[in-house]
PDB file of C-alpha atoms in Angstrom:
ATOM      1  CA  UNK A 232     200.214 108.883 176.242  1.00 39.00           C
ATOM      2  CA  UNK A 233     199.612 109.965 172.765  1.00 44.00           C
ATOM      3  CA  UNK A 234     202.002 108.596 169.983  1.00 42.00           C
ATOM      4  CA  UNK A 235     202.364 109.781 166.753  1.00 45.00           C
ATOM      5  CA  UNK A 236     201.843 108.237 163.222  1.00 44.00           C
ATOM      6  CA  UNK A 237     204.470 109.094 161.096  1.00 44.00           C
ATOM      7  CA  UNK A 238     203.254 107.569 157.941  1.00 46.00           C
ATOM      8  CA  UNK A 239     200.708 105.661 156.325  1.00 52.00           C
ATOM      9  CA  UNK A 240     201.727 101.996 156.111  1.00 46.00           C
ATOM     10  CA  UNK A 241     204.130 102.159 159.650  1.00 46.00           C
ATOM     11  CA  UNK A 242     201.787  99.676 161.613  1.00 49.00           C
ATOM     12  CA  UNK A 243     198.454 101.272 159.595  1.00 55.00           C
ATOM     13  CA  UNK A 244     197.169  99.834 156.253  1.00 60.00           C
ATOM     14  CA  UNK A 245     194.956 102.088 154.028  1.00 64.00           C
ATOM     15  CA  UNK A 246     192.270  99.856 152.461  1.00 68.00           C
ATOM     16  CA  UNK A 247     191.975 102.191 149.224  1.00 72.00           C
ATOM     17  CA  UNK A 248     189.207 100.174 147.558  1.00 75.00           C
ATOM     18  CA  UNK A 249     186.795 100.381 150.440  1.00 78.00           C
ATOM     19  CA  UNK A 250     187.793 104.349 150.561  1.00 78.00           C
ATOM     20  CA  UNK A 251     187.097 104.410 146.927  1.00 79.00           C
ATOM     21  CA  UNK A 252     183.981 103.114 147.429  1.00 83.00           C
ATOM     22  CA  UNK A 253     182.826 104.847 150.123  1.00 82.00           C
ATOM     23  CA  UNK A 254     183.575 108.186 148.378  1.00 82.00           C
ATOM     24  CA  UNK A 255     181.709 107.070 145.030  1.00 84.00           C
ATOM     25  CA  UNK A 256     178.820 106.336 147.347  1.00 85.00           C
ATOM     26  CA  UNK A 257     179.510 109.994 149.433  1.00 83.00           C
ATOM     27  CA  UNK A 258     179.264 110.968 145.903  1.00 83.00           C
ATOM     28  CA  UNK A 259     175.841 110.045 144.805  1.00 86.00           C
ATOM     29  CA  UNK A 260     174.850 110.839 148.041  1.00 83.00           C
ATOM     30  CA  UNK A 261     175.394 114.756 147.186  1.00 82.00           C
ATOM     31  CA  UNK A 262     174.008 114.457 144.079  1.00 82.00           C
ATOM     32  CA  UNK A 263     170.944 113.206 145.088  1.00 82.00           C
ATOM     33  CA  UNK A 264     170.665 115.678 147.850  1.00 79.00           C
ATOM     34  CA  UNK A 265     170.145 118.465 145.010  1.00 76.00           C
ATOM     35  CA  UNK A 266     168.160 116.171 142.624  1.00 77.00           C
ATOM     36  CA  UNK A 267     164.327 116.524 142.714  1.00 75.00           C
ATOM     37  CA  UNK A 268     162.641 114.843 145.748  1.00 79.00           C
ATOM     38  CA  UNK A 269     162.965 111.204 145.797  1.00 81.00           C
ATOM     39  CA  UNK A 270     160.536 110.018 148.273  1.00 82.00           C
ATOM     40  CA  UNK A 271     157.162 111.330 148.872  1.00 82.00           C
ATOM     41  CA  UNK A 272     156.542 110.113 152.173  1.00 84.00           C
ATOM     42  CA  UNK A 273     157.933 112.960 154.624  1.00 86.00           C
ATOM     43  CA  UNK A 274     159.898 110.658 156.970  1.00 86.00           C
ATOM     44  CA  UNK A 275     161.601 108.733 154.100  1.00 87.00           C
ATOM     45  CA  UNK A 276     162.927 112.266 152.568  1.00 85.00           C
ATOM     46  CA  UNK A 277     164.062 113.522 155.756  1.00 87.00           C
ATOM     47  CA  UNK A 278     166.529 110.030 155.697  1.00 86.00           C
ATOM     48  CA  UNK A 279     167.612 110.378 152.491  1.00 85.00           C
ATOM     49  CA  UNK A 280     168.683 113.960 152.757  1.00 85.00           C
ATOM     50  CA  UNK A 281     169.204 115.217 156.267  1.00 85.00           C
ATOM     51  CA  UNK A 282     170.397 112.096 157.168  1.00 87.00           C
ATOM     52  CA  UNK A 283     172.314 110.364 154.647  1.00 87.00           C
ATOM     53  CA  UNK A 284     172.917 113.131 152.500  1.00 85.00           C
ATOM     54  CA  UNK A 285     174.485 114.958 155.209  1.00 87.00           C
ATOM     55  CA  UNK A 286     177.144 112.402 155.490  1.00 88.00           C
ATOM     56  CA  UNK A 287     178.842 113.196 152.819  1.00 88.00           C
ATOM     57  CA  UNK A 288     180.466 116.017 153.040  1.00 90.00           C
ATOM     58  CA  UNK A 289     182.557 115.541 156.406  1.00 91.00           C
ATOM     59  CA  UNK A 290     183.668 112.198 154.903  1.00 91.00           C
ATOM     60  CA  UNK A 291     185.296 113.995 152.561  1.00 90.00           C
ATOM     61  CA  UNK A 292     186.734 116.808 154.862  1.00 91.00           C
ATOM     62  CA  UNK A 293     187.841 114.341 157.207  1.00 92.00           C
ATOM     63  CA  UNK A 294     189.665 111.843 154.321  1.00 89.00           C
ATOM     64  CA  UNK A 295     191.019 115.145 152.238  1.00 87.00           C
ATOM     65  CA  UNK A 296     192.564 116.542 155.487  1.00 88.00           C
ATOM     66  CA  UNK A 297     193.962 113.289 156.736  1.00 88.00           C
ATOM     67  CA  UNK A 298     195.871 112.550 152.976  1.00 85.00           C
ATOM     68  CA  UNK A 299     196.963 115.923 153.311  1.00 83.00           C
ATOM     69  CA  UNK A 300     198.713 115.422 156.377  1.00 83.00           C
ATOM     70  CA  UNK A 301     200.381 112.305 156.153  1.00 82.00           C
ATOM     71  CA  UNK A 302     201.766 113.951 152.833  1.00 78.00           C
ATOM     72  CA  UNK A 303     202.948 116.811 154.848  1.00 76.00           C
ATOM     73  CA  UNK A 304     204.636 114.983 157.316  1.00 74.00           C
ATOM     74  CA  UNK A 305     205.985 112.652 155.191  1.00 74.00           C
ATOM     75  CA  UNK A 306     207.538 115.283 152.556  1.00 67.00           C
ATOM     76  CA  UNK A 307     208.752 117.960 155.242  1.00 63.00           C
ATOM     77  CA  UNK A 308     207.780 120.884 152.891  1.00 55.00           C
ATOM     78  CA  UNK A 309     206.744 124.072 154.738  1.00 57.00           C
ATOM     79  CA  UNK A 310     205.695 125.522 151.262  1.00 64.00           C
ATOM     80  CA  UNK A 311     202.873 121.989 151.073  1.00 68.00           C
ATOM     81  CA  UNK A 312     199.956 124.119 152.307  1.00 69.00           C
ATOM     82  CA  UNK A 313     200.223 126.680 149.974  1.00 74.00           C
ATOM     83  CA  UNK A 314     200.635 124.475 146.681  1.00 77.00           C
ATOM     84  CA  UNK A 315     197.867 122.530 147.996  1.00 75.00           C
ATOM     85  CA  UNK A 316     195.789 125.545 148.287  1.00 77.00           C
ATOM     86  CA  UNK A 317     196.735 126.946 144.994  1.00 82.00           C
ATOM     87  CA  UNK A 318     195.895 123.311 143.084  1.00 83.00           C
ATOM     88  CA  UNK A 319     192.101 123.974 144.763  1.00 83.00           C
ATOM     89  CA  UNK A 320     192.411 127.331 143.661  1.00 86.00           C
ATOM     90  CA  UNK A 321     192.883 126.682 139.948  1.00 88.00           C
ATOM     91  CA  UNK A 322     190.141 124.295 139.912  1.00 86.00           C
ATOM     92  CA  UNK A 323     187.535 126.569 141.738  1.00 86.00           C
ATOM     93  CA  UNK A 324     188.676 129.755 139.214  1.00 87.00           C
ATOM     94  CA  UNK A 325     187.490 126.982 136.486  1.00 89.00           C
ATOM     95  CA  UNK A 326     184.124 126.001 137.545  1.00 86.00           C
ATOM     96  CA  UNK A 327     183.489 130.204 138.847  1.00 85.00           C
ATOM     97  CA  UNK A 328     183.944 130.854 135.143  1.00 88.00           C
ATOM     98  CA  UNK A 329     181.868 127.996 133.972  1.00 87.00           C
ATOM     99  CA  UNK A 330     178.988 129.204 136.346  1.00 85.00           C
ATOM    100  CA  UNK A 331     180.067 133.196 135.844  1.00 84.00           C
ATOM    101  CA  UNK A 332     176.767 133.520 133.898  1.00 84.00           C
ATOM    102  CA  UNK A 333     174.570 131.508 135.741  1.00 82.00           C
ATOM    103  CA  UNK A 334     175.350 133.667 138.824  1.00 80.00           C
ATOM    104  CA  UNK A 335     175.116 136.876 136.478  1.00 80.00           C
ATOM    105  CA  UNK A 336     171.635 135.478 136.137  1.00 82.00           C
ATOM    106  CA  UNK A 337     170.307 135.406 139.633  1.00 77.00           C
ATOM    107  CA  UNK A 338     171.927 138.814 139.644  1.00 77.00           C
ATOM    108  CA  UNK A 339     169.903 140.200 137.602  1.00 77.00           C
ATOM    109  CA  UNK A 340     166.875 138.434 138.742  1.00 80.00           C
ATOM    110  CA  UNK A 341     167.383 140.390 142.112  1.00 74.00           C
ATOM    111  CA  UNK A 342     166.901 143.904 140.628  1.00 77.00           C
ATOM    112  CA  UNK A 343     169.648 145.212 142.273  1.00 73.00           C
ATOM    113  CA  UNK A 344     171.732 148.229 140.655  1.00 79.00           C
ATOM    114  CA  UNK A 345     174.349 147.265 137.869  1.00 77.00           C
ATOM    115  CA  UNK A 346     177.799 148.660 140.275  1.00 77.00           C
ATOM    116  CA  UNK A 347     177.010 146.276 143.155  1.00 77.00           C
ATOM    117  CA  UNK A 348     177.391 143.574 140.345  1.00 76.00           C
ATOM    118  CA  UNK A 349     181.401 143.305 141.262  1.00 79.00           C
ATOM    119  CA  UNK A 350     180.835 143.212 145.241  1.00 80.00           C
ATOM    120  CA  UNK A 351     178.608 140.592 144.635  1.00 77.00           C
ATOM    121  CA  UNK A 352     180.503 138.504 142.290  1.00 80.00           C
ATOM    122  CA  UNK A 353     183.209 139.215 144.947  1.00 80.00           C
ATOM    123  CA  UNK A 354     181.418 137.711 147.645  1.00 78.00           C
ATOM    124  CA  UNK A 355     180.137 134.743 146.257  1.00 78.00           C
ATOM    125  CA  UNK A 356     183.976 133.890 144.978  1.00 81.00           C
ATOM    126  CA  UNK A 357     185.058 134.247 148.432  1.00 78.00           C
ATOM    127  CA  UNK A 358     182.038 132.880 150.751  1.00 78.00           C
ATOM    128  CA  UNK A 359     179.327 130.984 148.560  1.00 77.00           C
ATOM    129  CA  UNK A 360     180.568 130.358 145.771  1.00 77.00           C
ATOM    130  CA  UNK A 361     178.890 131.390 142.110  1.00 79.00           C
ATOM    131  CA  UNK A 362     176.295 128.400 142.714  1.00 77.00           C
ATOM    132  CA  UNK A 363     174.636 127.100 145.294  1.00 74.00           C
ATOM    133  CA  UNK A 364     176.900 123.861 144.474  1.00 76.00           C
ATOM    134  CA  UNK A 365     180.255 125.431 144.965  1.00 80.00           C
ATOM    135  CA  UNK A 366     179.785 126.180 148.480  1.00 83.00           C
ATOM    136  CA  UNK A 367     182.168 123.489 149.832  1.00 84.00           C
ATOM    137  CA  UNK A 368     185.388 124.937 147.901  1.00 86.00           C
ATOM    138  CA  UNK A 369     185.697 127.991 149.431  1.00 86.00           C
ATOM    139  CA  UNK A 370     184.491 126.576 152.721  1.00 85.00           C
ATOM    140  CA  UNK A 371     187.221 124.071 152.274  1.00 85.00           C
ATOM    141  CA  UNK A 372     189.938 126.684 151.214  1.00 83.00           C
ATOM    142  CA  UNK A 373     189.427 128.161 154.749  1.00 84.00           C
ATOM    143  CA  UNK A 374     188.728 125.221 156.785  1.00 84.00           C
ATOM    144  CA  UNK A 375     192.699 124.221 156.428  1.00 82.00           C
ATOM    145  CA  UNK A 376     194.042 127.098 156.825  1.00 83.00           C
ATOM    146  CA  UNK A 377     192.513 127.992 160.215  1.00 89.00           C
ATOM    147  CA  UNK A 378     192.691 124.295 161.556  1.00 89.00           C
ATOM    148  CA  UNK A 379     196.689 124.422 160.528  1.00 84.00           C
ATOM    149  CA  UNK A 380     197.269 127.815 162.605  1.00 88.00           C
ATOM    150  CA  UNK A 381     195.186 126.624 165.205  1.00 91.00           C
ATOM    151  CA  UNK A 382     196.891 123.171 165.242  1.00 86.00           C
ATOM    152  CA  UNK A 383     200.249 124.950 165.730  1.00 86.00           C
ATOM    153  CA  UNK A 384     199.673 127.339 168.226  1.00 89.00           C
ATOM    154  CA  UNK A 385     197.432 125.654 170.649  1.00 90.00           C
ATOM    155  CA  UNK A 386     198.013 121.741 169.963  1.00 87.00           C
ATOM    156  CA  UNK A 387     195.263 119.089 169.291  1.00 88.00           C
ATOM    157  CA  UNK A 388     193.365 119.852 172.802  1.00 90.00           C
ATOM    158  CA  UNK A 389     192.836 123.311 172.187  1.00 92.00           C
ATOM    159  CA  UNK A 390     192.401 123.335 168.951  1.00 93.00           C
ATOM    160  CA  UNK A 391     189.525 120.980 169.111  1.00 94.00           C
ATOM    161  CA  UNK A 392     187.333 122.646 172.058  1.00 94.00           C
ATOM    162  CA  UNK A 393     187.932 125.738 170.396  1.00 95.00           C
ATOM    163  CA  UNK A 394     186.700 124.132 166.829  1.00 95.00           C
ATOM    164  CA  UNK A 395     183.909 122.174 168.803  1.00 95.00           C
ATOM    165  CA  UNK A 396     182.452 125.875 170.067  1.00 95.00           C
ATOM    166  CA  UNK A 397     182.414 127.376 166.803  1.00 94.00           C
ATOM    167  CA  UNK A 398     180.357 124.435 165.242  1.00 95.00           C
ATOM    168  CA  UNK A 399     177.925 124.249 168.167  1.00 95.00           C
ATOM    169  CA  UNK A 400     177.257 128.460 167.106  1.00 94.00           C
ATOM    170  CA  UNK A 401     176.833 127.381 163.620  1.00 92.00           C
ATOM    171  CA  UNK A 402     174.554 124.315 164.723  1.00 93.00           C
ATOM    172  CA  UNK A 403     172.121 126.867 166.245  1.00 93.00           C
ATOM    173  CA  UNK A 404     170.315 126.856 162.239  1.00 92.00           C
ATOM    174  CA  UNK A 405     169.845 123.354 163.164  1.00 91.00           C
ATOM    175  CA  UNK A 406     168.270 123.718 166.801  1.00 93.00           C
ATOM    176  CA  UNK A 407     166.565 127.445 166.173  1.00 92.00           C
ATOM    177  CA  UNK A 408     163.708 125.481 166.349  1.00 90.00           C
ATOM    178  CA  UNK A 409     164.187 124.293 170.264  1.00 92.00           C
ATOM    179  CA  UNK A 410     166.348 127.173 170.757  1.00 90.00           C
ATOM    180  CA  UNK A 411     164.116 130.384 170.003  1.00 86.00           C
ATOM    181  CA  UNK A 412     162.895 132.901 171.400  1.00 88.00           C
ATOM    182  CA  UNK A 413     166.799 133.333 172.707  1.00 87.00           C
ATOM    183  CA  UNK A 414     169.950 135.599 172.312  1.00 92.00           C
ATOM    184  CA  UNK A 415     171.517 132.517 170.804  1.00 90.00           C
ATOM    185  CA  UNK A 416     168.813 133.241 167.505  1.00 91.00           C
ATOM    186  CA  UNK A 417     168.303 136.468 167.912  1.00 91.00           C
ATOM    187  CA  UNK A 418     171.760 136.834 167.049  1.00 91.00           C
ATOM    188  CA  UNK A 419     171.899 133.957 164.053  1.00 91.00           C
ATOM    189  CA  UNK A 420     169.336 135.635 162.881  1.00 91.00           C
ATOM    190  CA  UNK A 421     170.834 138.928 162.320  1.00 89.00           C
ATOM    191  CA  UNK A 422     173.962 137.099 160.873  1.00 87.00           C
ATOM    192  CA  UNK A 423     171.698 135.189 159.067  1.00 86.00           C
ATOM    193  CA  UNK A 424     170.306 138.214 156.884  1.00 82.00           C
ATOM    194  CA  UNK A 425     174.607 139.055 155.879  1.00 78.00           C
ATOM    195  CA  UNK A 426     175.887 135.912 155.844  1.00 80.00           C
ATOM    196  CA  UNK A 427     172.918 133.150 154.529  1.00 80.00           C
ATOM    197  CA  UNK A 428     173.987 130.291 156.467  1.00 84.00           C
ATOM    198  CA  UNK A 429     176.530 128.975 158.812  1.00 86.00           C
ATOM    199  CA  UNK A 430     177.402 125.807 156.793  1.00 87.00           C
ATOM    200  CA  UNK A 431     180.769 127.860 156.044  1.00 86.00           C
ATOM    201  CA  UNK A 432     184.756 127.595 156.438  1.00 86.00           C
ATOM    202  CA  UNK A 433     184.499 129.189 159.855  1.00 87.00           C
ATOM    203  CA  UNK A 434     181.682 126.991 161.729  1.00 91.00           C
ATOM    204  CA  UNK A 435     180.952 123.862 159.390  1.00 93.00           C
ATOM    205  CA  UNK A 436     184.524 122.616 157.623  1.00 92.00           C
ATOM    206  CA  UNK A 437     187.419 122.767 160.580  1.00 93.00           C
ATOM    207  CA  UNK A 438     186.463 120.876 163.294  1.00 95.00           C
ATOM    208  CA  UNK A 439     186.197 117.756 160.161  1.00 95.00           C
ATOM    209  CA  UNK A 440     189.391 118.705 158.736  1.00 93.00           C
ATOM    210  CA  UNK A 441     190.406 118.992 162.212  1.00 93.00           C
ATOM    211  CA  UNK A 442     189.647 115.223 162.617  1.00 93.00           C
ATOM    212  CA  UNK A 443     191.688 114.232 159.754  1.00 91.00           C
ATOM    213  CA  UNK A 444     194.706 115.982 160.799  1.00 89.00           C
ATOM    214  CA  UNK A 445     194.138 114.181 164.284  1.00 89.00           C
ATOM    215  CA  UNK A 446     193.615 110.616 163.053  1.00 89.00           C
ATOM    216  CA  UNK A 447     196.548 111.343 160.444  1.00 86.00           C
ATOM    217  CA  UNK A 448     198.709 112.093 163.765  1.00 84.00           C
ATOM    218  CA  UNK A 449     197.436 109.792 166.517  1.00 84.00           C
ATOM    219  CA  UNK A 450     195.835 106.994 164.353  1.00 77.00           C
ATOM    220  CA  UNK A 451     197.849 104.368 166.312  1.00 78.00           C
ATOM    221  CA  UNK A 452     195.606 105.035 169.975  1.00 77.00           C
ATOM    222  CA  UNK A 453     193.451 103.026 172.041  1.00 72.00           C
ATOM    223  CA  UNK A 454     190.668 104.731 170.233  1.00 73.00           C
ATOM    224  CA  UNK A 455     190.868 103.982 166.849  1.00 77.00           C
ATOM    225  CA  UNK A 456     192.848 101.059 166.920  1.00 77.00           C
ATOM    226  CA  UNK A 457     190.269  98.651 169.522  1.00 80.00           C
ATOM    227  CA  UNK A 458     186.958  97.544 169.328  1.00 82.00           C
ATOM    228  CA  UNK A 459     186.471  99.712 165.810  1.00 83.00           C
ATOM    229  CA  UNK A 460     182.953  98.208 164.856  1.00 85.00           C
ATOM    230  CA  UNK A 461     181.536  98.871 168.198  1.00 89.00           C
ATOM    231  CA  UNK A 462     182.697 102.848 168.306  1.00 87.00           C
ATOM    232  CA  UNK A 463     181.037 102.873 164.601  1.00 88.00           C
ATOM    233  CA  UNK A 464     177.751 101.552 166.060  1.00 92.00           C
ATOM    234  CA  UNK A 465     177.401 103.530 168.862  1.00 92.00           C
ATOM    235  CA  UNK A 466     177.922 106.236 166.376  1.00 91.00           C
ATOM    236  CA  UNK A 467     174.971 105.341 164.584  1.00 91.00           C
ATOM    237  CA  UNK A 468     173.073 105.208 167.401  1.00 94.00           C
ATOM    238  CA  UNK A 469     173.786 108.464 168.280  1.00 93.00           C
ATOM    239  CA  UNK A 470     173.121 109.368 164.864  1.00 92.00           C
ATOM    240  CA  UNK A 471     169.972 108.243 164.400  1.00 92.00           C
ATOM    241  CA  UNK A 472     168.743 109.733 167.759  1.00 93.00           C
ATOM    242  CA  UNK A 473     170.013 113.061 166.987  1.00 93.00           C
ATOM    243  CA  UNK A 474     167.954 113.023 164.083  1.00 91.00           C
ATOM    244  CA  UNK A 475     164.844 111.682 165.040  1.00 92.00           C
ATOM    245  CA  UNK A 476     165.538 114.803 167.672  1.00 93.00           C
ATOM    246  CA  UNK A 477     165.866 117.227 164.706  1.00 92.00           C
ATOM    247  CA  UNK A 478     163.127 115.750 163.157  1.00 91.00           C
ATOM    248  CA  UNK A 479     160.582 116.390 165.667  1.00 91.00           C
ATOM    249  CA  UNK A 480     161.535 119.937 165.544  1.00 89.00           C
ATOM    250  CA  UNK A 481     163.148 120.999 162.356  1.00 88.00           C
ATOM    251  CA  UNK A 482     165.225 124.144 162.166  1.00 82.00           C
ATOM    252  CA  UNK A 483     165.647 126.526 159.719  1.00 84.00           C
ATOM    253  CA  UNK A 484     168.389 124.251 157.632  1.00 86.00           C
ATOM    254  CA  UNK A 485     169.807 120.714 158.665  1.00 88.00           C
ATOM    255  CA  UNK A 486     173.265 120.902 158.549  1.00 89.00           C
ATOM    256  CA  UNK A 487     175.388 120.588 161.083  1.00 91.00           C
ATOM    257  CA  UNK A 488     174.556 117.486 163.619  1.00 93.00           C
ATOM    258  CA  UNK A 489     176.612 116.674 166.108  1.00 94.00           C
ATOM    259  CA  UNK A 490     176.817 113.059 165.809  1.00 94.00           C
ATOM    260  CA  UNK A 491     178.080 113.587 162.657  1.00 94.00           C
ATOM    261  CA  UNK A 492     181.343 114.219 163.981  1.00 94.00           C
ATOM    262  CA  UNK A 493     182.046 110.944 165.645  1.00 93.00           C
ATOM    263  CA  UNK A 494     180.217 109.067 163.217  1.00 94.00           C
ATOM    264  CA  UNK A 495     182.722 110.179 159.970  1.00 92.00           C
ATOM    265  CA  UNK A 496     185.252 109.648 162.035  1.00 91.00           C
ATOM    266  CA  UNK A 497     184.950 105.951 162.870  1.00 90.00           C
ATOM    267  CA  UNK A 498     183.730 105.522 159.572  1.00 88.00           C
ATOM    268  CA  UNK A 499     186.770 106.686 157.656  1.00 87.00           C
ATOM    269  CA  UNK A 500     188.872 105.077 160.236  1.00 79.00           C
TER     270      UNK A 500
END
């Protein structure tokens, strides 16, 4: 059977140092992933970036969603999702204007006539943000609020074969490589050419903000209360051969690897 966690602290201790830590290092981590290239030698840069650099990100998703949670269960506020969103909100209308002319920039660079200029400012508020940086925030702003409806109408089953499918699709820029000539890229491709890249709030973001809401809620199971170390190892292991795997045949972008799900998961917990 499945129990519930209704707070931190009830039989679960939060070791915020270590979390601290982890996130400063998540932190560099991304930074370095749009730095100049580090290493020379071709195998070294592919661990630094597609590897390591790629954990970053669901770390985050998976420790900002599970925070969130506990706080929502904890506080009983119905009106919690939407103050959270609108917090995010206010700090991605910030950096937008900080970046407004930078984006007006590339606009211009594209040669494109002056009354698309609003559509296109439009779009990148709502999908990739007005640099290539502020991609996560709207991808985030999504992420929970499809994983919440989700979570509530079909339960954590559900929920989480549903979220599993729509990262495999978006995993198919990873594998076009192995994949093609297929439907499967045929058909990324033509998204592809609308939508740049799958590494979005639709395919990328819920099934990790998915896993915090599910470690926030059933933290207290066999799972990822026994033999902790071990179920972070084999992680790793899987890690590392998925991306020796991607290596060998690299798609058109890195991003989504399926062993990255486990493997933030065990590691936050």
């Amino acid at each position: 059977m499945i129990q519930r966690r209704e707070v931190v602290g009830s039989g679960q201790t939060v070791n915020y140092a270590l979390l601290s830590l982890f996130q400063y290092i998540a932190s560099i981590l991304v930074i370095l992933v749009h730095c100049q290239r580090i290493f020379e030698h071709e195998d070294l840069h592919f661990i630094q970036k597609s590897m390591f650099g790629r954990m970053a990100v669901p770390f985050f998703l998976i420790s900002s969603a599970y925070f969130f949670r506990v706080r929502w269960k904890r506080e009983h506020g119905s009106t919690k999702l939407t103050l959270y969103i609108k917090g995010i909100l206010k700090v991605y209308c910030f950096w937008s204007l900080v970046y407004l002319p930078y984006a007006l920039t590339y606009f211009q660079s594209l040669h494109l006539p002056l009354y698309l200029a609003p559509l296109a400012i439009l779009a990148a508020l709502l999908y990739i943000g007005m640099s290539y940086q502020l991609w996560y925030i709207p991808a985030f702003l999504l992420g929970p609020l499809l994983v919440h409806f989700l979570y509530r109408k079909l339960g954590p089953k559900k929920t989480f074969a549903l979220l599993l499918i729509l990262y495999a699709l978006g995993a198919i820029e990873t594998y076009h490589a192995y994949l093609s000539p297929s439907l499967l890229t045929d058909w990324y491709d033509v998204y592809a050419k609308l939508f740049f890249t799958s590494r979005n709030g639709l395919f990328y973001t819920p099934i990790f903000i998915y896993l915090g809401y599910f470690l926030a809620d059933y933290g207290q199971i066999a799972l990822f209360q026994k033999k902790r170390w071990l179920s972070l190892l084999l992680a790793s292991l899987f890690l590392a051969g998925e991306g020796v795997l991607v290596y060998m045949r690299q798609g058109l972008n890195k991003n989504f690897f399926f062993a990255l799900i486990p493997f933030t998961l065990f590691l936050f917990n």
